[in-house]
Amino acid sequence: MSDKFFYKGRQDARQHHTAYGGFETNASKKSGSKKYPLNLVVTSEARKQEVEAQVAEAKLYANLSVDTREGAVESINELTAILNKGGTVTTVKPPSRNDLCHCGSGIKFKKCCG
């Protein structure tokens, strides 16, 4: 028989949608902050000082470790991604038909240069 017609009791409440994998409701996990520092690996002490200077200049926080083994690979991808992030692009809005013309004639744009 179907549960639809002969149901006794209460159905379980459905779980909240954030309980299912991967959805992050706390968007304040900013990499490079005090709470979530960048994890960077460099191959020499001289390079470590260079990277520390870049981190300090960008006002970020990072955990730097030096890996001097042969064949070690430098890992500063997180830092370069943050430093190379582009800014907001704003464009000038073109004049609408009934605005004054930008040439300074005092006539509406549609009668002058439009």
PDB file of C-alpha atoms in Angstrom:
ATOM      1  CA  MET A   1       0.000   0.000   0.000  1.00  0.00           C
ATOM      2  CA  SER A   2       1.040   3.571  -0.486  1.00  0.00           C
ATOM      3  CA  ASP A   3       2.284   5.759   2.361  1.00  0.00           C
ATOM      4  CA  LYS A   4       0.302   8.564   0.864  1.00  0.00           C
ATOM      5  CA  PHE A   5      -3.077   7.471   2.155  1.00  0.00           C
ATOM      6  CA  PHE A   6      -2.238   5.413   5.230  1.00  0.00           C
ATOM      7  CA  TYR A   7       0.467   7.538   6.860  1.00  0.00           C
ATOM      8  CA  LYS A   8       0.557   7.681  10.648  1.00  0.00           C
ATOM      9  CA  GLY A   9       2.875  10.112  12.344  1.00  0.00           C
ATOM     10  CA  ARG A  10       4.893  13.056  11.230  1.00  0.00           C
ATOM     11  CA  GLN A  11       7.260  13.243   8.285  1.00  0.00           C
ATOM     12  CA  ASP A  12      10.869  14.141   9.009  1.00  0.00           C
ATOM     13  CA  ALA A  13      11.692  17.770   8.375  1.00  0.00           C
ATOM     14  CA  ARG A  14      13.876  18.271   5.345  1.00  0.00           C
ATOM     15  CA  GLN A  15      17.423  19.303   5.932  1.00  0.00           C
ATOM     16  CA  HIS A  16      18.538  22.804   5.085  1.00  0.00           C
ATOM     17  CA  HIS A  17      20.051  23.161   1.600  1.00  0.00           C
ATOM     18  CA  THR A  18      23.421  24.225   3.037  1.00  0.00           C
ATOM     19  CA  ALA A  19      23.902  20.843   4.685  1.00  0.00           C
ATOM     20  CA  TYR A  20      24.622  19.285   1.305  1.00  0.00           C
ATOM     21  CA  GLY A  21      28.230  19.282   0.102  1.00  0.00           C
ATOM     22  CA  GLY A  22      30.135  22.321  -0.909  1.00  0.00           C
ATOM     23  CA  PHE A  23      27.735  25.207  -0.418  1.00  0.00           C
ATOM     24  CA  GLU A  24      29.485  27.816   1.722  1.00  0.00           C
ATOM     25  CA  THR A  25      27.172  30.268   3.466  1.00  0.00           C
ATOM     26  CA  ASN A  26      29.973  32.148   5.213  1.00  0.00           C
ATOM     27  CA  ALA A  27      31.441  34.238   2.411  1.00  0.00           C
ATOM     28  CA  SER A  28      33.873  36.031   4.715  1.00  0.00           C
ATOM     29  CA  LYS A  29      36.689  33.494   4.179  1.00  0.00           C
ATOM     30  CA  LYS A  30      39.000  35.981   2.535  1.00  0.00           C
ATOM     31  CA  SER A  31      42.397  34.519   1.719  1.00  0.00           C
ATOM     32  CA  GLY A  32      45.253  36.583   2.989  1.00  0.00           C
ATOM     33  CA  SER A  33      43.441  37.700   6.146  1.00  0.00           C
ATOM     34  CA  LYS A  34      44.622  37.032   9.696  1.00  0.00           C
ATOM     35  CA  LYS A  35      42.178  34.176  10.129  1.00  0.00           C
ATOM     36  CA  TYR A  36      42.864  32.606   6.709  1.00  0.00           C
ATOM     37  CA  PRO A  37      46.507  33.380   5.779  1.00  0.00           C
ATOM     38  CA  LEU A  38      48.062  32.383   2.469  1.00  0.00           C
ATOM     39  CA  ASN A  39      50.223  29.231   2.507  1.00  0.00           C
ATOM     40  CA  LEU A  40      53.288  29.918   0.381  1.00  0.00           C
ATOM     41  CA  VAL A  41      56.393  27.806  -0.301  1.00  0.00           C
ATOM     42  CA  VAL A  42      59.678  29.295  -1.577  1.00  0.00           C
ATOM     43  CA  THR A  43      63.035  27.689  -2.387  1.00  0.00           C
ATOM     44  CA  SER A  44      65.558  30.056  -0.773  1.00  0.00           C
ATOM     45  CA  GLU A  45      65.946  32.549   2.069  1.00  0.00           C
ATOM     46  CA  ALA A  46      66.551  35.426  -0.365  1.00  0.00           C
ATOM     47  CA  ARG A  47      63.333  34.621  -2.205  1.00  0.00           C
ATOM     48  CA  LYS A  48      61.521  34.392   1.137  1.00  0.00           C
ATOM     49  CA  GLN A  49      62.503  37.986   1.937  1.00  0.00           C
ATOM     50  CA  GLU A  50      61.276  39.162  -1.488  1.00  0.00           C
ATOM     51  CA  VAL A  51      57.928  37.442  -1.034  1.00  0.00           C
ATOM     52  CA  GLU A  52      57.589  38.778   2.532  1.00  0.00           C
ATOM     53  CA  ALA A  53      58.100  42.293   1.151  1.00  0.00           C
ATOM     54  CA  GLN A  54      55.363  41.729  -1.457  1.00  0.00           C
ATOM     55  CA  VAL A  55      52.988  40.379   1.190  1.00  0.00           C
ATOM     56  CA  ALA A  56      53.659  43.334   3.509  1.00  0.00           C
ATOM     57  CA  GLU A  57      53.200  45.833   0.667  1.00  0.00           C
ATOM     58  CA  ALA A  58      49.824  44.301  -0.215  1.00  0.00           C
ATOM     59  CA  LYS A  59      48.815  44.306   3.496  1.00  0.00           C
ATOM     60  CA  LEU A  60      48.171  40.558   3.498  1.00  0.00           C
ATOM     61  CA  TYR A  61      49.045  37.726   5.875  1.00  0.00           C
ATOM     62  CA  ALA A  62      50.927  34.598   4.820  1.00  0.00           C
ATOM     63  CA  ASN A  63      52.590  31.492   6.236  1.00  0.00           C
ATOM     64  CA  LEU A  64      55.907  31.249   4.398  1.00  0.00           C
ATOM     65  CA  SER A  65      57.974  28.075   4.417  1.00  0.00           C
ATOM     66  CA  VAL A  66      61.352  27.414   2.802  1.00  0.00           C
ATOM     67  CA  ASP A  67      61.864  24.136   0.933  1.00  0.00           C
ATOM     68  CA  THR A  68      65.574  23.724   0.135  1.00  0.00           C
ATOM     69  CA  ARG A  69      65.407  20.153  -1.152  1.00  0.00           C
ATOM     70  CA  GLU A  70      66.684  19.389  -4.623  1.00  0.00           C
ATOM     71  CA  GLY A  71      63.897  19.619  -7.170  1.00  0.00           C
ATOM     72  CA  ALA A  72      61.647  21.646  -4.860  1.00  0.00           C
ATOM     73  CA  VAL A  73      58.976  23.736  -6.555  1.00  0.00           C
ATOM     74  CA  GLU A  74      58.008  27.262  -5.510  1.00  0.00           C
ATOM     75  CA  SER A  75      54.316  27.697  -4.782  1.00  0.00           C
ATOM     76  CA  ILE A  76      53.134  31.316  -4.656  1.00  0.00           C
ATOM     77  CA  ASN A  77      50.106  30.977  -6.945  1.00  0.00           C
ATOM     78  CA  GLU A  78      47.670  32.276  -4.313  1.00  0.00           C
ATOM     79  CA  LEU A  79      49.701  35.456  -3.881  1.00  0.00           C
ATOM     80  CA  THR A  80      50.063  36.138  -7.606  1.00  0.00           C
ATOM     81  CA  ALA A  81      46.330  35.607  -8.132  1.00  0.00           C
ATOM     82  CA  ILE A  82      45.495  38.199  -5.471  1.00  0.00           C
ATOM     83  CA  LEU A  83      48.100  40.705  -6.674  1.00  0.00           C
ATOM     84  CA  ASN A  84      47.062  40.431 -10.355  1.00  0.00           C
ATOM     85  CA  LYS A  85      43.340  40.745  -9.725  1.00  0.00           C
ATOM     86  CA  GLY A  86      41.894  43.436 -11.960  1.00  0.00           C
ATOM     87  CA  GLY A  87      39.972  46.401 -10.669  1.00  0.00           C
ATOM     88  CA  THR A  88      36.439  47.448 -11.450  1.00  0.00           C
ATOM     89  CA  VAL A  89      35.977  48.724 -14.972  1.00  0.00           C
ATOM     90  CA  THR A  90      33.689  51.722 -15.323  1.00  0.00           C
ATOM     91  CA  THR A  91      32.578  53.204 -18.617  1.00  0.00           C
ATOM     92  CA  VAL A  92      31.202  56.631 -19.384  1.00  0.00           C
ATOM     93  CA  LYS A  93      27.482  56.547 -20.056  1.00  0.00           C
ATOM     94  CA  PRO A  94      26.624  57.925 -23.487  1.00  0.00           C
ATOM     95  CA  PRO A  95      24.269  60.929 -23.424  1.00  0.00           C
ATOM     96  CA  SER A  96      20.606  60.214 -23.825  1.00  0.00           C
ATOM     97  CA  ARG A  97      18.621  62.019 -26.506  1.00  0.00           C
ATOM     98  CA  ASN A  98      17.195  64.719 -24.238  1.00  0.00           C
ATOM     99  CA  ASP A  99      20.404  65.587 -22.350  1.00  0.00           C
ATOM    100  CA  LEU A 100      22.297  68.740 -23.194  1.00  0.00           C
ATOM    101  CA  CYS A 101      24.907  68.208 -25.866  1.00  0.00           C
ATOM    102  CA  HIS A 102      28.486  67.601 -24.728  1.00  0.00           C
ATOM    103  CA  CYS A 103      29.889  70.077 -27.282  1.00  0.00           C
ATOM    104  CA  GLY A 104      28.616  73.002 -25.173  1.00  0.00           C
ATOM    105  CA  SER A 105      26.112  74.447 -27.641  1.00  0.00           C
ATOM    106  CA  GLY A 106      23.274  74.414 -25.099  1.00  0.00           C
ATOM    107  CA  ILE A 107      20.980  72.467 -27.436  1.00  0.00           C
ATOM    108  CA  LYS A 108      19.638  68.997 -26.765  1.00  0.00           C
ATOM    109  CA  PHE A 109      21.860  66.156 -27.958  1.00  0.00           C
ATOM    110  CA  LYS A 110      19.226  64.880 -30.432  1.00  0.00           C
ATOM    111  CA  LYS A 111      19.115  68.254 -32.257  1.00  0.00           C
ATOM    112  CA  CYS A 112      22.874  68.959 -32.210  1.00  0.00           C
ATOM    113  CA  CYS A 113      25.339  66.073 -32.479  1.00  0.00           C
ATOM    114  CA  GLY A 114      22.919  63.124 -32.297  1.00  0.00           C
TER     115      GLY A 114
END
